[in-house]
mmCIF file of C-alpha atoms in Angstrom:
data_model
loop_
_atom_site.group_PDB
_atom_site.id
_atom_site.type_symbol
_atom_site.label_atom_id
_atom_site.label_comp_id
_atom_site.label_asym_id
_atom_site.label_seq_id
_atom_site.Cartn_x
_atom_site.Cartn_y
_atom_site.Cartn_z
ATOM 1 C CA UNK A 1 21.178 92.608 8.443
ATOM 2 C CA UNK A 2 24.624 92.511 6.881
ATOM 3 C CA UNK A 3 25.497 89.716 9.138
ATOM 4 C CA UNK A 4 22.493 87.402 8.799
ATOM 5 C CA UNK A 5 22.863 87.267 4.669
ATOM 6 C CA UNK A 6 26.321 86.539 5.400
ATOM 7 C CA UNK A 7 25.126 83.266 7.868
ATOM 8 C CA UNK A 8 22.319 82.328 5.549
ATOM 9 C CA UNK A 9 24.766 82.400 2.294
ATOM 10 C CA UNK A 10 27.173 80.676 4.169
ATOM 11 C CA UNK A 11 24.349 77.941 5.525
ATOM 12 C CA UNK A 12 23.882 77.365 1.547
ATOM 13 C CA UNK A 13 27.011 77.134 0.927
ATOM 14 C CA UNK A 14 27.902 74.704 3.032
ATOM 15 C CA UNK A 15 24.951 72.448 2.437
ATOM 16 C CA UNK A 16 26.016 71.776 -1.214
ATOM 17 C CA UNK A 17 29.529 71.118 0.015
ATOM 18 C CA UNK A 18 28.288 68.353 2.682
ATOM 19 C CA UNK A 19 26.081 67.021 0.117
ATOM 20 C CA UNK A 20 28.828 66.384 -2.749
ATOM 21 C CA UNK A 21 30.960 64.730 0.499
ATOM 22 C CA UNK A 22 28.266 61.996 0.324
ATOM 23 C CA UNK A 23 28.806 61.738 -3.489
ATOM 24 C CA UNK A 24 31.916 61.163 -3.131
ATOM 25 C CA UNK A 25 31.403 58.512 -0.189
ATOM 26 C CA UNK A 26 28.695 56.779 -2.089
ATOM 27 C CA UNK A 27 31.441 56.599 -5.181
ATOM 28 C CA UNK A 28 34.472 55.210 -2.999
ATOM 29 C CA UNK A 29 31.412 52.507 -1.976
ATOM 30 C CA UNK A 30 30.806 51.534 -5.427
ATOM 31 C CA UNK A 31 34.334 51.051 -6.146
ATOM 32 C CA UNK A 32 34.664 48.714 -3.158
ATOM 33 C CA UNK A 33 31.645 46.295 -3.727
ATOM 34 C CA UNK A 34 32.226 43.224 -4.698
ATOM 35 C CA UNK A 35 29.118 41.894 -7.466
ATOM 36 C CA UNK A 36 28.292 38.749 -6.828
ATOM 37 C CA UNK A 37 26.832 36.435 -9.490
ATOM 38 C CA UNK A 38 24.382 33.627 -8.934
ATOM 39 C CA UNK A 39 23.830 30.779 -10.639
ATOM 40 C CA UNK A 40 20.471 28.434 -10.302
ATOM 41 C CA UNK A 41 21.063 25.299 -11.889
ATOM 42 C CA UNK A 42 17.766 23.804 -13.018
ATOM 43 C CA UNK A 43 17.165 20.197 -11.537
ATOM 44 C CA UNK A 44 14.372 17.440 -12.664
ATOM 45 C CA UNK A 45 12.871 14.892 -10.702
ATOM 46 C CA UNK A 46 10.650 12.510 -12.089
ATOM 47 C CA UNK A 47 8.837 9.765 -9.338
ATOM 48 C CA UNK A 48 7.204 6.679 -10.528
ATOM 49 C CA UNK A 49 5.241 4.911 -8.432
ATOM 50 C CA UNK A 50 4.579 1.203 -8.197
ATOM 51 C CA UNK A 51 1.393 -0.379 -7.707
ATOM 52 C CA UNK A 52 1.033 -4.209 -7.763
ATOM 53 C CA UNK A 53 -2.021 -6.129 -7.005
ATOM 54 C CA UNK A 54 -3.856 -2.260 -6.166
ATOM 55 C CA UNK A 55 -0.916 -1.915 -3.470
ATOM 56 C CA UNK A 56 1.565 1.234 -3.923
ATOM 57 C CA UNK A 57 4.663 -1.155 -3.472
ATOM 58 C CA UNK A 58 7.812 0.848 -4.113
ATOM 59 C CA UNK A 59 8.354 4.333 -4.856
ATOM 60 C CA UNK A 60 11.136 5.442 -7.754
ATOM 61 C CA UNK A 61 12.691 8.741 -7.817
ATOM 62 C CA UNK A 62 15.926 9.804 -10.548
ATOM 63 C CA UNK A 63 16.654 13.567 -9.778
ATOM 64 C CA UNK A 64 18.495 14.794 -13.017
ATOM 65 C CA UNK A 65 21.030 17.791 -11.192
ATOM 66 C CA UNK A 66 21.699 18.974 -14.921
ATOM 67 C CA UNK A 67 17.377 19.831 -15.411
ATOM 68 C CA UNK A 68 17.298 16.779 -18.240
ATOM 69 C CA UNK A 69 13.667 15.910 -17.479
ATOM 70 C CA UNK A 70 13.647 13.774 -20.452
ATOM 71 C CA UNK A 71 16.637 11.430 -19.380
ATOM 72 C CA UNK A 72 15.434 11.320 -15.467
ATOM 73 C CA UNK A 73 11.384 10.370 -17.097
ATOM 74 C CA UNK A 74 13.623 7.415 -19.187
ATOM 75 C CA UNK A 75 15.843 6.694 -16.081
ATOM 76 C CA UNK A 76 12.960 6.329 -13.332
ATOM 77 C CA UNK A 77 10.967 4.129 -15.595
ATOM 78 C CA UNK A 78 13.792 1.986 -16.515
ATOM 79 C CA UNK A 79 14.424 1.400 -13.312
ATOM 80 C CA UNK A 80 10.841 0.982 -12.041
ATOM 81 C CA UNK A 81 10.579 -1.653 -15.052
ATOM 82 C CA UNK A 82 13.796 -3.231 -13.883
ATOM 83 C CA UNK A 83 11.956 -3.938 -10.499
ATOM 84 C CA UNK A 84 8.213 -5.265 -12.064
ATOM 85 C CA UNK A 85 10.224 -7.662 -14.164
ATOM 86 C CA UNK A 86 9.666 -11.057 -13.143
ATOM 87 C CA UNK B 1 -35.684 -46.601 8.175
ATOM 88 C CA UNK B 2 -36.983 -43.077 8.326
ATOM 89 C CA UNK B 3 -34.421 -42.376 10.944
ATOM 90 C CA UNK B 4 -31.594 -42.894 8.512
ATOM 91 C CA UNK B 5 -33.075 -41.254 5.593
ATOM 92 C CA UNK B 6 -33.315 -38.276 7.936
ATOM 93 C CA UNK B 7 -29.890 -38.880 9.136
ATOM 94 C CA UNK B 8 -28.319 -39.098 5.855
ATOM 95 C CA UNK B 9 -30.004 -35.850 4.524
ATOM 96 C CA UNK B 10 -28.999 -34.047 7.808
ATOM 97 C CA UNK B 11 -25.168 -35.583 7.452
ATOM 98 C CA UNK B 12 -25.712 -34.394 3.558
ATOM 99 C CA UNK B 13 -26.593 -30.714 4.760
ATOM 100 C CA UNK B 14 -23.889 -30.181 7.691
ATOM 101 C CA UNK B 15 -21.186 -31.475 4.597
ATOM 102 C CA UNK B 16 -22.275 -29.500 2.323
ATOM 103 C CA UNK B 17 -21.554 -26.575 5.002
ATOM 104 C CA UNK B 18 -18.231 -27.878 5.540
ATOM 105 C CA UNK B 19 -16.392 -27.042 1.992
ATOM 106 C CA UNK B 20 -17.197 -24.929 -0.793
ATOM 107 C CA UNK B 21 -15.736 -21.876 -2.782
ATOM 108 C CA UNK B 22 -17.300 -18.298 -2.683
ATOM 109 C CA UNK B 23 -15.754 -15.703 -5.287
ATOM 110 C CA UNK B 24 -15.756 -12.224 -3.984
ATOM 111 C CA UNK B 25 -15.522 -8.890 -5.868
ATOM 112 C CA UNK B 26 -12.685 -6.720 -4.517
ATOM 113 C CA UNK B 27 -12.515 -3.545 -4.604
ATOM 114 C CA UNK B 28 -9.271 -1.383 -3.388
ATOM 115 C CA UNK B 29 -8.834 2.655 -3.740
ATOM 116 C CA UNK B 30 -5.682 3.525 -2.654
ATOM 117 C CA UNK B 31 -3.832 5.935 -4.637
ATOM 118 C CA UNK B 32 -5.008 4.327 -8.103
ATOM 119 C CA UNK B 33 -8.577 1.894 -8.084
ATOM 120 C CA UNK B 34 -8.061 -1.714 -8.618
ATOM 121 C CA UNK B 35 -10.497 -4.426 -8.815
ATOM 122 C CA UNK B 36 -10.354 -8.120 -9.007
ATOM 123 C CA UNK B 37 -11.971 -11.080 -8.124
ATOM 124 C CA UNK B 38 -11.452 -13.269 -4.868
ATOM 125 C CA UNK B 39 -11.616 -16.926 -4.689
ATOM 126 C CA UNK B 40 -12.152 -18.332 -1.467
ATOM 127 C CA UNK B 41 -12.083 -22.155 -0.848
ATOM 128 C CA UNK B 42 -12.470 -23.844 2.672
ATOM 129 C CA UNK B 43 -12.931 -26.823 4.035
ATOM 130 C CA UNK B 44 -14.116 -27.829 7.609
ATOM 131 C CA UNK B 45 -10.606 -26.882 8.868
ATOM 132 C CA UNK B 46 -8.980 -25.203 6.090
ATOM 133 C CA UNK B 47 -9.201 -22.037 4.075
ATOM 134 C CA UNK B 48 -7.073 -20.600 0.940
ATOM 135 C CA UNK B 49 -7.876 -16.884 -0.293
ATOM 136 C CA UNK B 50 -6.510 -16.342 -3.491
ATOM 137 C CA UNK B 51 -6.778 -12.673 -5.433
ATOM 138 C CA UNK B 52 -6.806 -13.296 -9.508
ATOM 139 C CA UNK B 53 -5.512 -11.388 -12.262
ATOM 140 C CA UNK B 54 -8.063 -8.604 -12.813
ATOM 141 C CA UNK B 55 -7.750 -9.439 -16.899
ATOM 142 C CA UNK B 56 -6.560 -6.074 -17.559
ATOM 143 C CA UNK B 57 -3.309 -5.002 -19.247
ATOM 144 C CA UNK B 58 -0.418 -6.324 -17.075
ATOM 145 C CA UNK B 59 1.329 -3.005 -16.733
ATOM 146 C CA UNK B 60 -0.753 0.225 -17.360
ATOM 147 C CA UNK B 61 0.865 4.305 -16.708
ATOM 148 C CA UNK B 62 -0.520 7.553 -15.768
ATOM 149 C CA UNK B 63 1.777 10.151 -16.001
ATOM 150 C CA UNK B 64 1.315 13.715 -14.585
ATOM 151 C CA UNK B 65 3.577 16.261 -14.522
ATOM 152 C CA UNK B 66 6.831 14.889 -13.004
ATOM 153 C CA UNK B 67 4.953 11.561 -11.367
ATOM 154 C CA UNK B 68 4.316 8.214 -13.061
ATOM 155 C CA UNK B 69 1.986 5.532 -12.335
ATOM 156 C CA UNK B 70 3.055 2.179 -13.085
ATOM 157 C CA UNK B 71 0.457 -0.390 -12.252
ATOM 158 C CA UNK B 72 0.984 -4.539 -12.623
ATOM 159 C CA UNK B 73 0.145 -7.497 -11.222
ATOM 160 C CA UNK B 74 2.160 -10.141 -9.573
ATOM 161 C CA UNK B 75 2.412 -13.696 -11.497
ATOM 162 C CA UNK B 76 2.467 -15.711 -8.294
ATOM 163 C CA UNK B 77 -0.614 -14.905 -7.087
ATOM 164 C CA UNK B 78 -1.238 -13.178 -3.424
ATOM 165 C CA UNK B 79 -2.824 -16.018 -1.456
ATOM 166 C CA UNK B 80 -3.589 -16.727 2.447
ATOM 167 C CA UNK B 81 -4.205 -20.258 3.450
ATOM 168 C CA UNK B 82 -5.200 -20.608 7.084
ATOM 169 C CA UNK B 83 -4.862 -24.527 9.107
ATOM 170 C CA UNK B 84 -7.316 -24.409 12.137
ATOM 171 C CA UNK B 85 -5.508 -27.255 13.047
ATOM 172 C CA UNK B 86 -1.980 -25.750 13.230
ATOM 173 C CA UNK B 87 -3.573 -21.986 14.282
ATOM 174 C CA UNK B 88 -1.383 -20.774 10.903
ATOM 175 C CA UNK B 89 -1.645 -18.280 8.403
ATOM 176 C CA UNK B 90 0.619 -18.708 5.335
ATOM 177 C CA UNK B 91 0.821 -15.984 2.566
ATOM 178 C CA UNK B 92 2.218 -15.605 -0.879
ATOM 179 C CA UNK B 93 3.828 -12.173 -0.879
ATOM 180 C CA UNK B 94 5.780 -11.256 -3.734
ATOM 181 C CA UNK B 95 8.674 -8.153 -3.453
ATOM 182 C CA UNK B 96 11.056 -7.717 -6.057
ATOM 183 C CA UNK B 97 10.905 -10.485 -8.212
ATOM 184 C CA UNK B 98 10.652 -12.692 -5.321
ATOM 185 C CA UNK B 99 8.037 -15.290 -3.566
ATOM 186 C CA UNK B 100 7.923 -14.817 0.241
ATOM 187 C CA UNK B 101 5.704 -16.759 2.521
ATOM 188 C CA UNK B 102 5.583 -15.086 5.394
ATOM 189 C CA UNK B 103 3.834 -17.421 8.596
ATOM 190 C CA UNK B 104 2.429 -16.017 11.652
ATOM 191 C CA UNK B 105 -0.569 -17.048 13.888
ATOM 192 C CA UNK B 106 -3.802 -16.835 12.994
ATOM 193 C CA UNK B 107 -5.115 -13.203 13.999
ATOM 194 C CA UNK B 108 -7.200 -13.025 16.936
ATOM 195 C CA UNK B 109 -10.170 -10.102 16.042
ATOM 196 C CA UNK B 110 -11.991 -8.993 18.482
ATOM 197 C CA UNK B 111 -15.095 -8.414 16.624
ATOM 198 C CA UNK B 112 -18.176 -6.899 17.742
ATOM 199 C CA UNK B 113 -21.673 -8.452 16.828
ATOM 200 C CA UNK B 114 -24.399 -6.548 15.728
ATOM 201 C CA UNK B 115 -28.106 -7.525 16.119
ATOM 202 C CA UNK B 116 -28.469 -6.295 12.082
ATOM 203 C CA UNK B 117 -29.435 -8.643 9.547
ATOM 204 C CA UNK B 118 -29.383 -8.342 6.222
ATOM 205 C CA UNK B 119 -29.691 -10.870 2.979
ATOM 206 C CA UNK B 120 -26.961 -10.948 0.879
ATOM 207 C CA UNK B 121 -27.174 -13.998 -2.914
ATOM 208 C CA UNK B 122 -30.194 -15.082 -0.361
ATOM 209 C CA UNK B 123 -28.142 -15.661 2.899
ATOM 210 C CA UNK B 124 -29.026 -14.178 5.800
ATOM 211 C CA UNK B 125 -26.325 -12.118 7.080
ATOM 212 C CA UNK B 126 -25.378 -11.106 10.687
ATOM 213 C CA UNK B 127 -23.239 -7.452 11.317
ATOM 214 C CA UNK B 128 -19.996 -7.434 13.171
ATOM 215 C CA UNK B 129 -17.360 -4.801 13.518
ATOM 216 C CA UNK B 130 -13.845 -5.296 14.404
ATOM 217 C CA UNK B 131 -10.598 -3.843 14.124
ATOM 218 C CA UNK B 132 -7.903 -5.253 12.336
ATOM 219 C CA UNK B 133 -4.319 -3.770 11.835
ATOM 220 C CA UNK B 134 -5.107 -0.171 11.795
ATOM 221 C CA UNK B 135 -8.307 -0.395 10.113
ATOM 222 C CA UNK B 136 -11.936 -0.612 11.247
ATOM 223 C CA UNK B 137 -14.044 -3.137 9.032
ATOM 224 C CA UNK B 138 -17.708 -3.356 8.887
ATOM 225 C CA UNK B 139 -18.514 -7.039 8.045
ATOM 226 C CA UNK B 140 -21.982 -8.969 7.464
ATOM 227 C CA UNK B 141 -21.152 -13.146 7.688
ATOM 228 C CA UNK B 142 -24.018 -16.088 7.034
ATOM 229 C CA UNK B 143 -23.975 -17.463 10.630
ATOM 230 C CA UNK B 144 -25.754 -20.660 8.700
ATOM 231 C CA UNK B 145 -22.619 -21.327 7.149
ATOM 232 C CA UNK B 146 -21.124 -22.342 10.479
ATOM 233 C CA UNK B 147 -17.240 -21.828 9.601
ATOM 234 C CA UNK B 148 -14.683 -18.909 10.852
ATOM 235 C CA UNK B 149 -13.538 -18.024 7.324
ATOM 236 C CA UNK B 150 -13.725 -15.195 5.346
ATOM 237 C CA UNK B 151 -11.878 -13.159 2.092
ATOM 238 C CA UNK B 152 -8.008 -12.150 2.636
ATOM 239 C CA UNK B 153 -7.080 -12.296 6.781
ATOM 240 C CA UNK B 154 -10.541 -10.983 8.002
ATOM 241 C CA UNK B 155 -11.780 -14.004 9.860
ATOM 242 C CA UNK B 156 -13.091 -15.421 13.022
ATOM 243 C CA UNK B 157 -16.402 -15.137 13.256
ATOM 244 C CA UNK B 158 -19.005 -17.817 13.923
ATOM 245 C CA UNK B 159 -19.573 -17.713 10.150
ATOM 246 C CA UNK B 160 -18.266 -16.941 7.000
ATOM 247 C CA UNK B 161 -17.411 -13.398 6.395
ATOM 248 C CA UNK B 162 -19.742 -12.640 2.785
ATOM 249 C CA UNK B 163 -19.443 -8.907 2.922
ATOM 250 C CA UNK B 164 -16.298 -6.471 4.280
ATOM 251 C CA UNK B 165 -15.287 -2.942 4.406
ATOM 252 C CA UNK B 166 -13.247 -0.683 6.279
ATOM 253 C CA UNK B 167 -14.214 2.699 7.457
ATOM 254 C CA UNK B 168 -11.368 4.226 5.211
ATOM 255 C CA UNK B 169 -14.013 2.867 2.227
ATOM 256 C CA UNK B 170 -10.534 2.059 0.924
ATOM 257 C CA UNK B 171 -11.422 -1.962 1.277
ATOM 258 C CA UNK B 172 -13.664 -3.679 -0.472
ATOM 259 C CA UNK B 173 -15.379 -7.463 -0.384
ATOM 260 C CA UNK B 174 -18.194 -8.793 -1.546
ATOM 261 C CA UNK B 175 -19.323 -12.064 -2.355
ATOM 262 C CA UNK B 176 -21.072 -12.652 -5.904
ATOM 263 C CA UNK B 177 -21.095 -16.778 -5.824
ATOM 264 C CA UNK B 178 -21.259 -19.503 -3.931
ATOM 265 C CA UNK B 179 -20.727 -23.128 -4.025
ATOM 266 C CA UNK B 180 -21.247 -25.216 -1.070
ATOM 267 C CA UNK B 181 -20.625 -28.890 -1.092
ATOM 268 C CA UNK B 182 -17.890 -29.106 -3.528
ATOM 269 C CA UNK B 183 -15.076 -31.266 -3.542
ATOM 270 C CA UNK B 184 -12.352 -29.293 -2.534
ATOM 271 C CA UNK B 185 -9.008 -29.846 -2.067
ATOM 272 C CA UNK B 186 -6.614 -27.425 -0.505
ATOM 273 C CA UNK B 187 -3.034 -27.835 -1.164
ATOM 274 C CA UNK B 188 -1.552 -26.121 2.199
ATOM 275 C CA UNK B 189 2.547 -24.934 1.759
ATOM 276 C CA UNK B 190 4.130 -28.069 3.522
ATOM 277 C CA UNK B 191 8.097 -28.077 3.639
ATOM 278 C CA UNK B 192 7.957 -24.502 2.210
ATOM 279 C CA UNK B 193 10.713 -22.137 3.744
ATOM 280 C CA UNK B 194 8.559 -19.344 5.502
ATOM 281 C CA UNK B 195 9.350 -16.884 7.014
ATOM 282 C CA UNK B 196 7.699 -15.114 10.036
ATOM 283 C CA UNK B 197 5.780 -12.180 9.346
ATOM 284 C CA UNK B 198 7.394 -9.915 11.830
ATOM 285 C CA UNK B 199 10.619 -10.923 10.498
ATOM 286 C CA UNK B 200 9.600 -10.306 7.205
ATOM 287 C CA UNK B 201 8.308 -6.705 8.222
ATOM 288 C CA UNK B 202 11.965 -6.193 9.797
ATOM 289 C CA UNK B 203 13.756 -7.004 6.801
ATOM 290 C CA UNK B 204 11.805 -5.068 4.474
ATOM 291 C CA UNK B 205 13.800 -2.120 5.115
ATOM 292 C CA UNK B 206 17.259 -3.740 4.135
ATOM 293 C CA UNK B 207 15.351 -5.513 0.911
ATOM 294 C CA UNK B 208 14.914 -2.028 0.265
ATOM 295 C CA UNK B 209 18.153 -0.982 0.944
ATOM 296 C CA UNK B 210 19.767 -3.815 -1.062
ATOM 297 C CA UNK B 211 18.092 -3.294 -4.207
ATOM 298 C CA UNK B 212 18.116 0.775 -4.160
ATOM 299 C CA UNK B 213 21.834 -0.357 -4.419
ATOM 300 C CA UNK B 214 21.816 -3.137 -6.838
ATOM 301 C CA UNK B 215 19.989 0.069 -9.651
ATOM 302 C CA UNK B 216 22.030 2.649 -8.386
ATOM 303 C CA UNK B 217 24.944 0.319 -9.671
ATOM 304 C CA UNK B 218 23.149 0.181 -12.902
ATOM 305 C CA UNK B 219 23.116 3.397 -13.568
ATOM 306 C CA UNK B 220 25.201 5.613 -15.892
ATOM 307 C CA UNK B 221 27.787 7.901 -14.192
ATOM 308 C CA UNK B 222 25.948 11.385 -14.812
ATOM 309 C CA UNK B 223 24.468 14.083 -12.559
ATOM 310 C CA UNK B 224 22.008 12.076 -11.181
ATOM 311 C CA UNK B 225 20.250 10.610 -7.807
ATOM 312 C CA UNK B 226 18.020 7.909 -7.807
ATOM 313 C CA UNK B 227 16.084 6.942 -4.514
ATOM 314 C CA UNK B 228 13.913 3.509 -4.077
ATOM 315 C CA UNK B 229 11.536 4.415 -0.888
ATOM 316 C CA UNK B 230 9.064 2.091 0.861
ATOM 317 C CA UNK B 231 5.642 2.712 0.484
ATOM 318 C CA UNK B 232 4.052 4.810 3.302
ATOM 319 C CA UNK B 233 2.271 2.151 5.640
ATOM 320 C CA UNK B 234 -1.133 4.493 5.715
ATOM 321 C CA UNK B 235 -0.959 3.132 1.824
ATOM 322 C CA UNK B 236 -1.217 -0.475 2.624
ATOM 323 C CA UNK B 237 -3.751 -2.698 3.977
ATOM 324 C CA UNK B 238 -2.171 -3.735 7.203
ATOM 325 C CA UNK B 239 -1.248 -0.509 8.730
ATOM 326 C CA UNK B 240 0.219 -1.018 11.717
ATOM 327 C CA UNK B 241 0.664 -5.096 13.682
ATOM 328 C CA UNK B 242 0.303 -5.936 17.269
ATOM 329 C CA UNK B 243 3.568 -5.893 18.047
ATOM 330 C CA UNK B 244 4.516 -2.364 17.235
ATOM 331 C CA UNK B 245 0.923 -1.302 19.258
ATOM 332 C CA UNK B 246 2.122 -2.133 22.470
#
């Protein structure tokens, strides 16, 4: 009887000790990843089509990499004007 | 002397058959509705189709969300003039800024002859179906009017074409008036430089090309990309040509 509260103390014990092992793993872990950071820059692209005579004739698209939507709207249509001109 | 009275009103009649103008409404729904009137004048061996302004405002938008709409007309006028004589189809084609006139033979169209009659401004009308360029048209033409002519390149029948749709319902013609007998007098392109249509339809990419450069030069040195694509051919009226069937 003696001996078996001795195994089953010793079974507790040792559980807790394994289990703050992992802790201690999971720590050195943390310490070693590296955190990555990403960045999503926001991009704009404006199309402008061009119909003459009821015909789609050309298609115009000015992708703005920096997410301007307002200057890639102005550029596209500039340059779709550029073509109608005549 | 009866026999020349009836002589001169029969030479009267077949002349009056023999030149004339019919305007035809056109109607065209691809990607944005457009529609415009068709003039087309003949004579016993000639033929000019000309599409006019539609009278609206020259350049109108629609914007959505990140796609714009610009819609104009061409000042120089999209025309076809056909010569019997010379089996020739000249037309007026107008790409950035610039006239073309592209030349190739007249099209041969199988067509397909109905026995369906219908009147159309009080001329009797005949059916025919036919395939042209990657499109299907149903067509009604006045077999009285005893000439192979008809709005845009549709042609060929024994009689002018008065009515014409393809099966897309993206093409529309319909005549509205007629005037037979006039004096007309068709001023075909002589000593114009043409060029062939298939030639043209080669070097429509590099056009392309050329002038996506000639803005990209234009434009300010920021984060940007601009792009200048050719239409998709499923948008235009000639789809595919003979050439690239075979």
């Amino acid at each position: 009887m003696r001996k078996l509260f001795f195994a089953l103390a010793f079974m507790l014990v040792g559980t807790f000790v394994f289990a703050n092992n992992i802790n201690e793993n999971a720590k050195i872990l943390n310490i070693e990843k590296t955190e990555t950071i990403k960045f999503i820059a926001d991009i704009c692209t404006i199309t402008v089509n061009i119909y003459i005579d009821g015909e789609l004739a050309a298609s115009a698209t000015w992708t703005d990499n920096d997410g301007d939507c307002e200057l890639a709207q102005a550029g596209a249509r500039m340059m779709a004007e550029m073509m109608l001109m005549e | 002397m009866r026999f020349f009275i009836v002589f001169f009103i029969v030479s009267l009649s077949v002349n009056a058959q023999n030149s004339g103008y019919i305007e035809y409404a056109y109607h065209t729904n691809r990607g944005i509705t457009y529609e415009t009137t068709g003039v087309l004048e003949f004579t016993r061996n000639q033929s000019k189709f000309t599409l006019l302004k539609s009278g609206n405002s020259t350049i109108a938008e629609e914007v959505n969300d990140n796609e714009i709409d610009l819609i104009s007309e061409s000042k120089k006028r999209p025309t076809n003039y056909i010569n019997l004589d010379s089996n020739d189809l000249l037309s007026n084609v107008t790409l950035f800024k610039k006239v073309y006139v592209t030349q190739e033979a007249i099209p041969r169209i199988t067509w397909n002859i109905k026995n369906e009659f219908k009147l159309l401004n009080n001329i009797e009308c005949q059916k025919a179906e036919g395939y042209f360029r990657g499109r299907t048209y149903t067509v009604w033409f006045a077999n009285k009017l005893t000439l192979p002519f008809g709005p845009w390149k549709l042609q060929g029948l024994p009689g002018i074409i008065m009515e014409a749709r393809d099966s897309k319902n993206e093409i529309y013609f319909r005549a509205k008036k007629i005037k037979l007998g006039e004096s007309i007098q068709i001023n075909y392109p002589k000593e114009v430089s043409y060029i062939t249509l298939k030639e043209f339809i080669k070097l429509k990419p590099k056009i392309f090309k050329e002038r996506e450069e000639m803005l990209k030069s234009k434009m300010p040195r920021s984060n940007t990309v601009f792009k200048l694509q050719m239409p998709p051919r499923t948008s235009q009226r000639e789809i595919i040509y003979e050439w690239e069937e075979n």
